[in-house]
């Protein structure tokens, strides 16, 4: 990510210096500053990308940023440049024009077309391609994606893996709360819904989110490629404790995952009470 | 050129008739202005409470905290936090910006700038203010209900906003308040549209109207079409909440039939996206005019600017789906909404081209209104460009509902609109109150505001890109977000600076209203119709209805004699 925000980083780090000095003057009784990063460069970096396709989103973001910077610097050059050059003390006689000469019309038209082609048409074409070829290109059965059902409710995430029988909503399902464990290098397919209000299933490290809506099943697929522990957040306002609706995502190597799942399935067989109706919050997995 | 006889209505004698139930558009404009400033203050304090909580969670808010939240030693509690950001959004959009830009400047400028004695429907105009007043009372009354005010975000999405998600009566009052302010907006809009179409001074074609009027006109049209949609949506939610229907109810609570919460999002955003333009169009209009006036040259391609406003208004209807990319609409809709959203760049780029064209080779005077107009160009540039990330579906997958969105829409709706509003206040102060505001303090206010605004909203963009999502009480609940603490503190300090510098404006404004330097009839040397009459404008506006003979931006004409560099719209265009 280095070098992407060179200019911004400079601005931000200088703003940071100002901020730090200002902070000293604000009565601030906070302790435990150990986790405080004073390196403002870190802020211009998004969370670590752990997905196979997250780089597409990052790339598009950076492309848009470069183009935006280009056009915004043009605007600033015009704004500050003209303000400086045509100050009324320097330029006493303004040019009397309505801006309707062909050269004026052409200039503005070219600016409009340049912005549209340079940024808008390009990014929407790329984004469209990414959508069609990647993000909405759902994994096929023969690719053996890991299927997980996600149920959001105030203020908990519940995850359901089909048990040994590979059928959802049966008594051997593995059910976890606020704890999602998935393998890397295997496609993951989630079906997401909500029990009460609208939530949003947000994995910052995979650059993806999808709303969890009561009465609807939304779906999202991704493939992760880095083992570790990562956050899952709720990104849609869902009530007072919205801020606490976080879950942990653990990514395993395929072997580790199999051993975890095998153990979890055995535990599930023992622990799950088939008479307990609360167990069956899942639904039949239908390929849509 | 519809024109009919206009009578000057008699000057009211009583206090009630003069200041409270006045039919005079200028008095109503001032009523909107005062109310808007009041709500701006309320919403601003709420914003500071929010910002404080984000940067220093678990610490008491200085001074005010112990008064407002005595039970928690001045710390904002989580449920109050949700109420605060809900009320902040609602108040700023519907009760601060709408009355300031549309209520105050719409009412003040339309008759004065198109040369008529009053609005077409003075009674509707008065009712528009009083519906606004009732609505404000409803909204604020919710703060004193047992379970507190609405707390579901300013969008108030069901099912969170239904009875099982928000059981308090405050949420119902919120919908009623929005419904009522909708009535106010519609009454105003009908009035504005009619006045602009029928009461333009003889000789004034549509393209002879100042661009301010164009902006307000487009705003009024969008208001008249889309506020009823929001009203209908609010009414349906009230049905759900009060009468037990289930238009938007789904999930486990939908025991007797299921509706669809996403339907509300469609209803809300088909209003909500035009609303963005409803708020910004008057500011664009004001800026387009002021850049020309203070550069002492005609507005560059004024016709193109006006037509860009029209095309943006039309396009704004067709793009609302970009607020809902993560609800997983049909891919066909997603792609069409993305593509349509991107086309808005073209008229926006034309705006920037024309604004820069206007100051190009001008003789620029840096009076306070001009500084604010230039400020709008700067912050709207940032606001518009950051919108591109959000209109693109794939980047929106990451950025949706993060602070990036908050930074983006504050740049467009808060920063640009507020700076535009300040430009208007400094500029029309002489015509409103007959006095000038202090230039010195105005400039200090401008620079501090610019510093604060950019610190706050630029910071938010970075925080959002860093992965912090919206509407969370304590972001540092997530370990991964702790690296954003310094940036959050920076944003909060900028917000305190921004909030504090508004006191300069407040004192400057209040001082000028009562003790300011008396203004001459035309202090800015500008030719539009409102400057042909004395300051402050008399109750009948124009002694004789003016006859318009040239456009609004006739400045810097080399044919003008006697050292004059502008001519009034009532004068024949000097060509030799």
Short mmCIF file of N, CA, C and O in Angstrom, two decimals, chain B residues 117-205:
data_model
loop_
_atom_site.label_atom_id
_atom_site.label_comp_id
_atom_site.label_asym_id
_atom_site.label_seq_id
_atom_site.Cartn_x
_atom_site.Cartn_y
_atom_site.Cartn_z
N UNK B 117 -44.27 41.88 -5.77
CA UNK B 117 -44.51 42.46 -4.45
C UNK B 117 -44.52 41.42 -3.36
O UNK B 117 -44.18 41.69 -2.23
N UNK B 118 -44.98 40.22 -3.66
CA UNK B 118 -44.98 39.15 -2.67
C UNK B 118 -45.11 37.83 -3.40
O UNK B 118 -45.20 37.80 -4.62
N UNK B 119 -45.10 36.74 -2.63
CA UNK B 119 -45.30 35.43 -3.23
C UNK B 119 -46.70 35.34 -3.83
O UNK B 119 -47.60 36.12 -3.47
N UNK B 120 -46.89 34.35 -4.68
CA UNK B 120 -48.21 34.20 -5.31
C UNK B 120 -49.26 33.86 -4.25
O UNK B 120 -50.40 34.31 -4.35
N UNK B 121 -48.90 33.06 -3.26
CA UNK B 121 -49.87 32.66 -2.23
C UNK B 121 -49.33 33.02 -0.85
O UNK B 121 -48.74 32.16 -0.17
N UNK B 122 -49.53 34.25 -0.41
CA UNK B 122 -48.96 34.64 0.89
C UNK B 122 -49.49 33.79 2.05
O UNK B 122 -48.75 33.50 2.98
N UNK B 123 -50.75 33.36 1.98
CA UNK B 123 -51.30 32.57 3.08
C UNK B 123 -50.59 31.23 3.17
O UNK B 123 -50.18 30.79 4.25
N UNK B 124 -50.39 30.57 2.01
CA UNK B 124 -49.66 29.30 2.02
C UNK B 124 -48.27 29.51 2.59
O UNK B 124 -47.74 28.66 3.31
N UNK B 125 -47.70 30.65 2.28
CA UNK B 125 -46.36 30.94 2.72
C UNK B 125 -46.31 30.99 4.24
O UNK B 125 -45.43 30.41 4.87
N UNK B 126 -47.30 31.69 4.83
CA UNK B 126 -47.35 31.77 6.29
C UNK B 126 -47.58 30.37 6.87
O UNK B 126 -46.92 29.97 7.82
N UNK B 127 -48.51 29.63 6.28
CA UNK B 127 -48.79 28.28 6.78
C UNK B 127 -47.54 27.41 6.68
O UNK B 127 -47.29 26.59 7.56
N UNK B 128 -46.78 27.59 5.61
CA UNK B 128 -45.56 26.81 5.44
C UNK B 128 -44.67 26.99 6.65
O UNK B 128 -44.13 26.04 7.20
N UNK B 129 -44.51 28.24 7.11
CA UNK B 129 -43.67 28.44 8.30
C UNK B 129 -44.30 27.79 9.52
O UNK B 129 -43.62 27.12 10.30
N UNK B 130 -45.61 27.94 9.69
CA UNK B 130 -46.20 27.45 10.94
C UNK B 130 -46.29 25.94 10.97
O UNK B 130 -46.24 25.34 12.05
N UNK B 131 -46.43 25.32 9.81
CA UNK B 131 -46.31 23.84 9.80
C UNK B 131 -44.89 23.44 10.20
O UNK B 131 -44.69 22.48 10.93
N UNK B 132 -43.92 24.20 9.71
CA UNK B 132 -42.54 23.94 10.10
C UNK B 132 -42.39 24.06 11.61
O UNK B 132 -41.75 23.23 12.26
N UNK B 133 -43.02 25.09 12.17
CA UNK B 133 -42.92 25.33 13.61
C UNK B 133 -43.54 24.18 14.39
O UNK B 133 -42.93 23.65 15.34
N UNK B 134 -44.74 23.74 13.96
CA UNK B 134 -45.40 22.62 14.64
C UNK B 134 -44.51 21.38 14.55
O UNK B 134 -44.33 20.65 15.52
N UNK B 135 -43.96 21.16 13.36
CA UNK B 135 -43.11 20.00 13.15
C UNK B 135 -41.90 20.03 14.07
O UNK B 135 -41.55 19.03 14.70
N UNK B 136 -41.27 21.20 14.19
CA UNK B 136 -40.13 21.33 15.08
C UNK B 136 -40.53 21.04 16.51
O UNK B 136 -39.80 20.36 17.26
N UNK B 137 -41.71 21.53 16.91
CA UNK B 137 -42.18 21.27 18.27
C UNK B 137 -42.40 19.78 18.48
O UNK B 137 -42.04 19.22 19.53
N UNK B 138 -42.99 19.11 17.48
CA UNK B 138 -43.20 17.65 17.58
C UNK B 138 -41.87 16.94 17.77
O UNK B 138 -41.73 16.06 18.62
N UNK B 139 -40.89 17.35 16.95
CA UNK B 139 -39.60 16.66 17.00
C UNK B 139 -38.94 16.84 18.35
O UNK B 139 -38.45 15.89 18.95
N UNK B 140 -38.94 18.09 18.84
CA UNK B 140 -38.25 18.33 20.10
C UNK B 140 -39.02 17.73 21.27
O UNK B 140 -38.43 17.31 22.27
N UNK B 141 -40.37 17.68 21.14
CA UNK B 141 -41.15 17.12 22.25
C UNK B 141 -40.79 15.66 22.48
O UNK B 141 -40.87 15.16 23.60
N UNK B 142 -40.37 14.98 21.40
CA UNK B 142 -40.02 13.57 21.55
C UNK B 142 -38.87 13.37 22.53
O UNK B 142 -38.77 12.32 23.15
N UNK B 143 -38.04 14.40 22.70
CA UNK B 143 -36.91 14.27 23.62
C UNK B 143 -37.39 14.10 25.05
O UNK B 143 -36.66 13.62 25.91
N UNK B 144 -38.64 14.50 25.34
CA UNK B 144 -39.13 14.48 26.72
C UNK B 144 -40.10 13.33 26.96
O UNK B 144 -40.77 13.30 27.98
N UNK B 145 -40.21 12.41 26.00
CA UNK B 145 -41.08 11.26 26.21
C UNK B 145 -40.33 10.20 27.02
O UNK B 145 -39.10 10.21 27.05
N UNK B 146 -41.07 9.28 27.67
CA UNK B 146 -40.42 8.35 28.60
C UNK B 146 -39.25 7.57 28.00
O UNK B 146 -38.21 7.46 28.64
N UNK B 147 -39.40 7.06 26.79
CA UNK B 147 -38.30 6.27 26.24
C UNK B 147 -37.40 7.08 25.31
O UNK B 147 -36.57 6.54 24.60
N UNK B 148 -37.62 8.38 25.33
CA UNK B 148 -36.74 9.23 24.56
C UNK B 148 -37.13 9.34 23.09
O UNK B 148 -38.10 8.74 22.63
N UNK B 149 -36.31 10.11 22.37
CA UNK B 149 -36.62 10.41 20.97
C UNK B 149 -36.25 9.24 20.08
O UNK B 149 -35.71 8.23 20.53
N UNK B 150 -36.56 9.41 18.81
CA UNK B 150 -36.23 8.38 17.82
C UNK B 150 -34.73 8.09 17.87
O UNK B 150 -33.93 8.98 18.07
N UNK B 151 -34.38 6.80 17.67
CA UNK B 151 -32.97 6.44 17.78
C UNK B 151 -32.57 5.46 16.70
O UNK B 151 -31.68 4.65 16.89
N UNK B 152 -33.22 5.50 15.55
CA UNK B 152 -32.93 4.52 14.52
C UNK B 152 -32.13 5.06 13.36
O UNK B 152 -32.15 4.51 12.27
N UNK B 153 -31.42 6.15 13.58
CA UNK B 153 -30.73 6.79 12.47
C UNK B 153 -31.68 7.74 11.74
O UNK B 153 -32.89 7.57 11.83
N UNK B 154 -31.11 8.71 11.01
CA UNK B 154 -32.01 9.69 10.39
C UNK B 154 -32.86 9.04 9.29
O UNK B 154 -33.88 9.58 8.90
N UNK B 155 -32.41 7.88 8.81
CA UNK B 155 -33.19 7.19 7.80
C UNK B 155 -34.35 6.42 8.43
O UNK B 155 -35.30 6.09 7.74
N UNK B 156 -34.24 6.10 9.70
CA UNK B 156 -35.28 5.39 10.44
C UNK B 156 -35.83 4.20 9.67
O UNK B 156 -37.01 4.11 9.38
N UNK B 157 -34.93 3.28 9.32
CA UNK B 157 -35.35 2.10 8.58
C UNK B 157 -36.23 1.21 9.45
O UNK B 157 -35.83 0.87 10.57
N UNK B 158 -37.38 0.76 8.96
CA UNK B 158 -37.98 -0.40 9.58
C UNK B 158 -37.05 -1.59 9.29
O UNK B 158 -36.30 -1.52 8.32
N UNK B 159 -37.07 -2.67 10.01
CA UNK B 159 -37.96 -2.90 11.11
C UNK B 159 -37.45 -2.36 12.44
O UNK B 159 -38.17 -2.46 13.43
N UNK B 160 -36.27 -1.76 12.44
CA UNK B 160 -35.78 -1.19 13.70
C UNK B 160 -36.73 -0.10 14.19
O UNK B 160 -36.92 0.07 15.39
N UNK B 161 -37.33 0.63 13.25
CA UNK B 161 -38.17 1.75 13.65
C UNK B 161 -39.61 1.32 13.93
O UNK B 161 -40.45 2.17 14.19
N UNK B 162 -39.88 0.03 13.86
CA UNK B 162 -41.24 -0.42 14.21
C UNK B 162 -41.31 -0.64 15.71
O UNK B 162 -40.32 -0.53 16.43
N UNK B 163 -42.49 -0.98 16.20
CA UNK B 163 -42.69 -0.96 17.65
C UNK B 163 -41.78 -1.93 18.40
O UNK B 163 -41.37 -1.62 19.50
N UNK B 164 -41.44 -3.08 17.81
CA UNK B 164 -40.61 -4.00 18.59
C UNK B 164 -39.16 -3.56 18.62
O UNK B 164 -38.41 -3.92 19.52
N UNK B 165 -38.76 -2.74 17.64
CA UNK B 165 -37.39 -2.25 17.64
C UNK B 165 -37.24 -0.95 18.41
O UNK B 165 -36.23 -0.71 19.05
N UNK B 166 -38.23 -0.09 18.30
CA UNK B 166 -38.21 1.19 19.00
C UNK B 166 -39.57 1.37 19.65
O UNK B 166 -40.47 1.96 19.06
N UNK B 167 -39.76 0.87 20.86
CA UNK B 167 -41.09 0.90 21.45
C UNK B 167 -41.56 2.29 21.86
O UNK B 167 -42.76 2.50 22.00
N UNK B 168 -40.66 3.23 22.03
CA UNK B 168 -41.06 4.53 22.54
C UNK B 168 -41.94 5.30 21.59
O UNK B 168 -41.89 5.10 20.37
N UNK B 169 -42.72 6.23 22.15
CA UNK B 169 -43.59 7.06 21.32
C UNK B 169 -42.75 8.06 20.53
O UNK B 169 -43.20 8.64 19.55
N UNK B 170 -41.50 8.23 20.94
CA UNK B 170 -40.63 9.18 20.26
C UNK B 170 -40.48 8.89 18.78
O UNK B 170 -40.44 9.79 17.95
N UNK B 171 -40.41 7.60 18.43
CA UNK B 171 -40.26 7.24 17.03
C UNK B 171 -41.51 7.62 16.22
O UNK B 171 -41.41 8.11 15.11
N UNK B 172 -42.69 7.40 16.82
CA UNK B 172 -43.92 7.81 16.14
C UNK B 172 -43.93 9.32 15.96
O UNK B 172 -44.30 9.83 14.89
N UNK B 173 -43.50 10.03 16.99
CA UNK B 173 -43.46 11.50 16.89
C UNK B 173 -42.49 11.92 15.79
O UNK B 173 -42.74 12.91 15.09
N UNK B 174 -41.41 11.17 15.63
CA UNK B 174 -40.44 11.50 14.57
C UNK B 174 -41.12 11.43 13.21
O UNK B 174 -41.01 12.36 12.41
N UNK B 175 -41.85 10.32 12.98
CA UNK B 175 -42.52 10.19 11.68
C UNK B 175 -43.56 11.29 11.50
O UNK B 175 -43.73 11.85 10.41
N UNK B 176 -44.27 11.63 12.60
CA UNK B 176 -45.27 12.70 12.49
C UNK B 176 -44.59 14.02 12.18
O UNK B 176 -45.09 14.82 11.38
N UNK B 177 -43.45 14.26 12.83
CA UNK B 177 -42.74 15.51 12.59
C UNK B 177 -42.29 15.59 11.14
O UNK B 177 -42.43 16.64 10.49
N UNK B 178 -41.78 14.48 10.60
CA UNK B 178 -41.31 14.50 9.22
C UNK B 178 -42.49 14.67 8.27
O UNK B 178 -42.42 15.40 7.27
N UNK B 179 -43.60 14.03 8.61
CA UNK B 179 -44.81 14.20 7.78
C UNK B 179 -45.22 15.67 7.77
O UNK B 179 -45.52 16.24 6.72
N UNK B 180 -45.20 16.29 8.95
CA UNK B 180 -45.64 17.68 9.05
C UNK B 180 -44.68 18.61 8.32
O UNK B 180 -45.12 19.54 7.64
N UNK B 181 -43.38 18.34 8.45
CA UNK B 181 -42.46 19.24 7.75
C UNK B 181 -42.57 19.01 6.26
O UNK B 181 -42.33 19.92 5.45
N UNK B 182 -43.01 17.81 5.87
CA UNK B 182 -43.29 17.56 4.46
C UNK B 182 -44.38 18.48 3.96
O UNK B 182 -44.28 19.05 2.87
N UNK B 183 -45.43 18.64 4.78
CA UNK B 183 -46.51 19.55 4.38
C UNK B 183 -45.93 20.95 4.19
O UNK B 183 -46.21 21.63 3.20
N UNK B 184 -45.11 21.36 5.16
CA UNK B 184 -44.50 22.68 5.07
C UNK B 184 -43.71 22.84 3.77
O UNK B 184 -43.84 23.84 3.06
N UNK B 185 -42.91 21.81 3.44
CA UNK B 185 -42.09 21.89 2.23
C UNK B 185 -42.95 21.95 0.98
O UNK B 185 -42.64 22.68 0.05
N UNK B 186 -44.02 21.15 0.97
CA UNK B 186 -44.86 21.12 -0.23
C UNK B 186 -45.55 22.47 -0.42
O UNK B 186 -45.59 23.00 -1.53
N UNK B 187 -46.06 23.03 0.70
CA UNK B 187 -46.72 24.34 0.58
C UNK B 187 -45.73 25.37 0.04
O UNK B 187 -46.05 26.15 -0.86
N UNK B 188 -44.52 25.34 0.59
CA UNK B 188 -43.51 26.27 0.11
C UNK B 188 -43.20 26.03 -1.36
O UNK B 188 -43.13 26.98 -2.15
N UNK B 189 -43.06 24.76 -1.73
CA UNK B 189 -42.65 24.44 -3.09
C UNK B 189 -43.69 24.90 -4.10
O UNK B 189 -43.37 25.52 -5.12
N UNK B 190 -44.96 24.62 -3.81
CA UNK B 190 -46.04 25.02 -4.72
C UNK B 190 -46.00 26.53 -4.92
O UNK B 190 -46.10 27.06 -6.04
N UNK B 191 -45.80 27.21 -3.80
CA UNK B 191 -45.75 28.66 -3.83
C UNK B 191 -44.58 29.17 -4.67
O UNK B 191 -44.73 30.07 -5.49
N UNK B 192 -43.41 28.57 -4.46
CA UNK B 192 -42.22 29.03 -5.19
C UNK B 192 -42.41 28.83 -6.68
O UNK B 192 -42.12 29.72 -7.48
N UNK B 193 -42.88 27.62 -7.04
CA UNK B 193 -43.01 27.32 -8.47
C UNK B 193 -43.98 28.30 -9.11
O UNK B 193 -43.68 28.90 -10.15
N UNK B 194 -45.13 28.47 -8.48
CA UNK B 194 -46.13 29.36 -9.05
C UNK B 194 -45.60 30.79 -9.17
O UNK B 194 -45.77 31.45 -10.21
N UNK B 195 -44.94 31.24 -8.10
CA UNK B 195 -44.45 32.62 -8.12
C UNK B 195 -43.45 32.81 -9.26
O UNK B 195 -43.52 33.79 -10.01
N UNK B 196 -42.53 31.84 -9.39
CA UNK B 196 -41.49 32.01 -10.41
C UNK B 196 -42.11 31.97 -11.80
O UNK B 196 -41.71 32.73 -12.69
N UNK B 197 -43.11 31.14 -11.99
CA UNK B 197 -43.68 31.04 -13.33
C UNK B 197 -44.56 32.24 -13.65
O UNK B 197 -44.52 32.76 -14.76
N UNK B 198 -45.36 32.70 -12.69
CA UNK B 198 -46.35 33.72 -13.04
C UNK B 198 -45.93 35.13 -12.71
O UNK B 198 -46.41 36.08 -13.34
N UNK B 199 -45.08 35.35 -11.72
CA UNK B 199 -44.90 36.71 -11.23
C UNK B 199 -43.57 37.34 -11.62
O UNK B 199 -43.17 38.33 -11.04
N UNK B 200 -42.87 36.78 -12.59
CA UNK B 200 -41.65 37.44 -13.01
C UNK B 200 -41.98 38.82 -13.58
O UNK B 200 -43.01 39.01 -14.23
N UNK B 201 -41.10 39.76 -13.31
CA UNK B 201 -41.34 41.12 -13.78
C UNK B 201 -41.46 41.11 -15.30
O UNK B 201 -40.86 40.27 -15.97
N UNK B 202 -42.25 42.04 -15.85
CA UNK B 202 -42.37 42.08 -17.31
C UNK B 202 -40.98 42.22 -17.95
O UNK B 202 -40.15 42.98 -17.46
N UNK B 203 -40.76 41.47 -18.98
CA UNK B 203 -39.47 41.52 -19.66
C UNK B 203 -38.50 40.47 -19.20
O UNK B 203 -37.47 40.26 -19.82
N UNK B 204 -38.80 39.78 -18.07
CA UNK B 204 -37.84 38.82 -17.55
C UNK B 204 -38.15 37.41 -18.05
O UNK B 204 -39.14 36.80 -17.65
N UNK B 205 -37.30 36.95 -18.98
CA UNK B 205 -37.46 35.57 -19.44
C UNK B 205 -36.82 34.64 -18.43
O UNK B 205 -36.18 35.08 -17.47
#
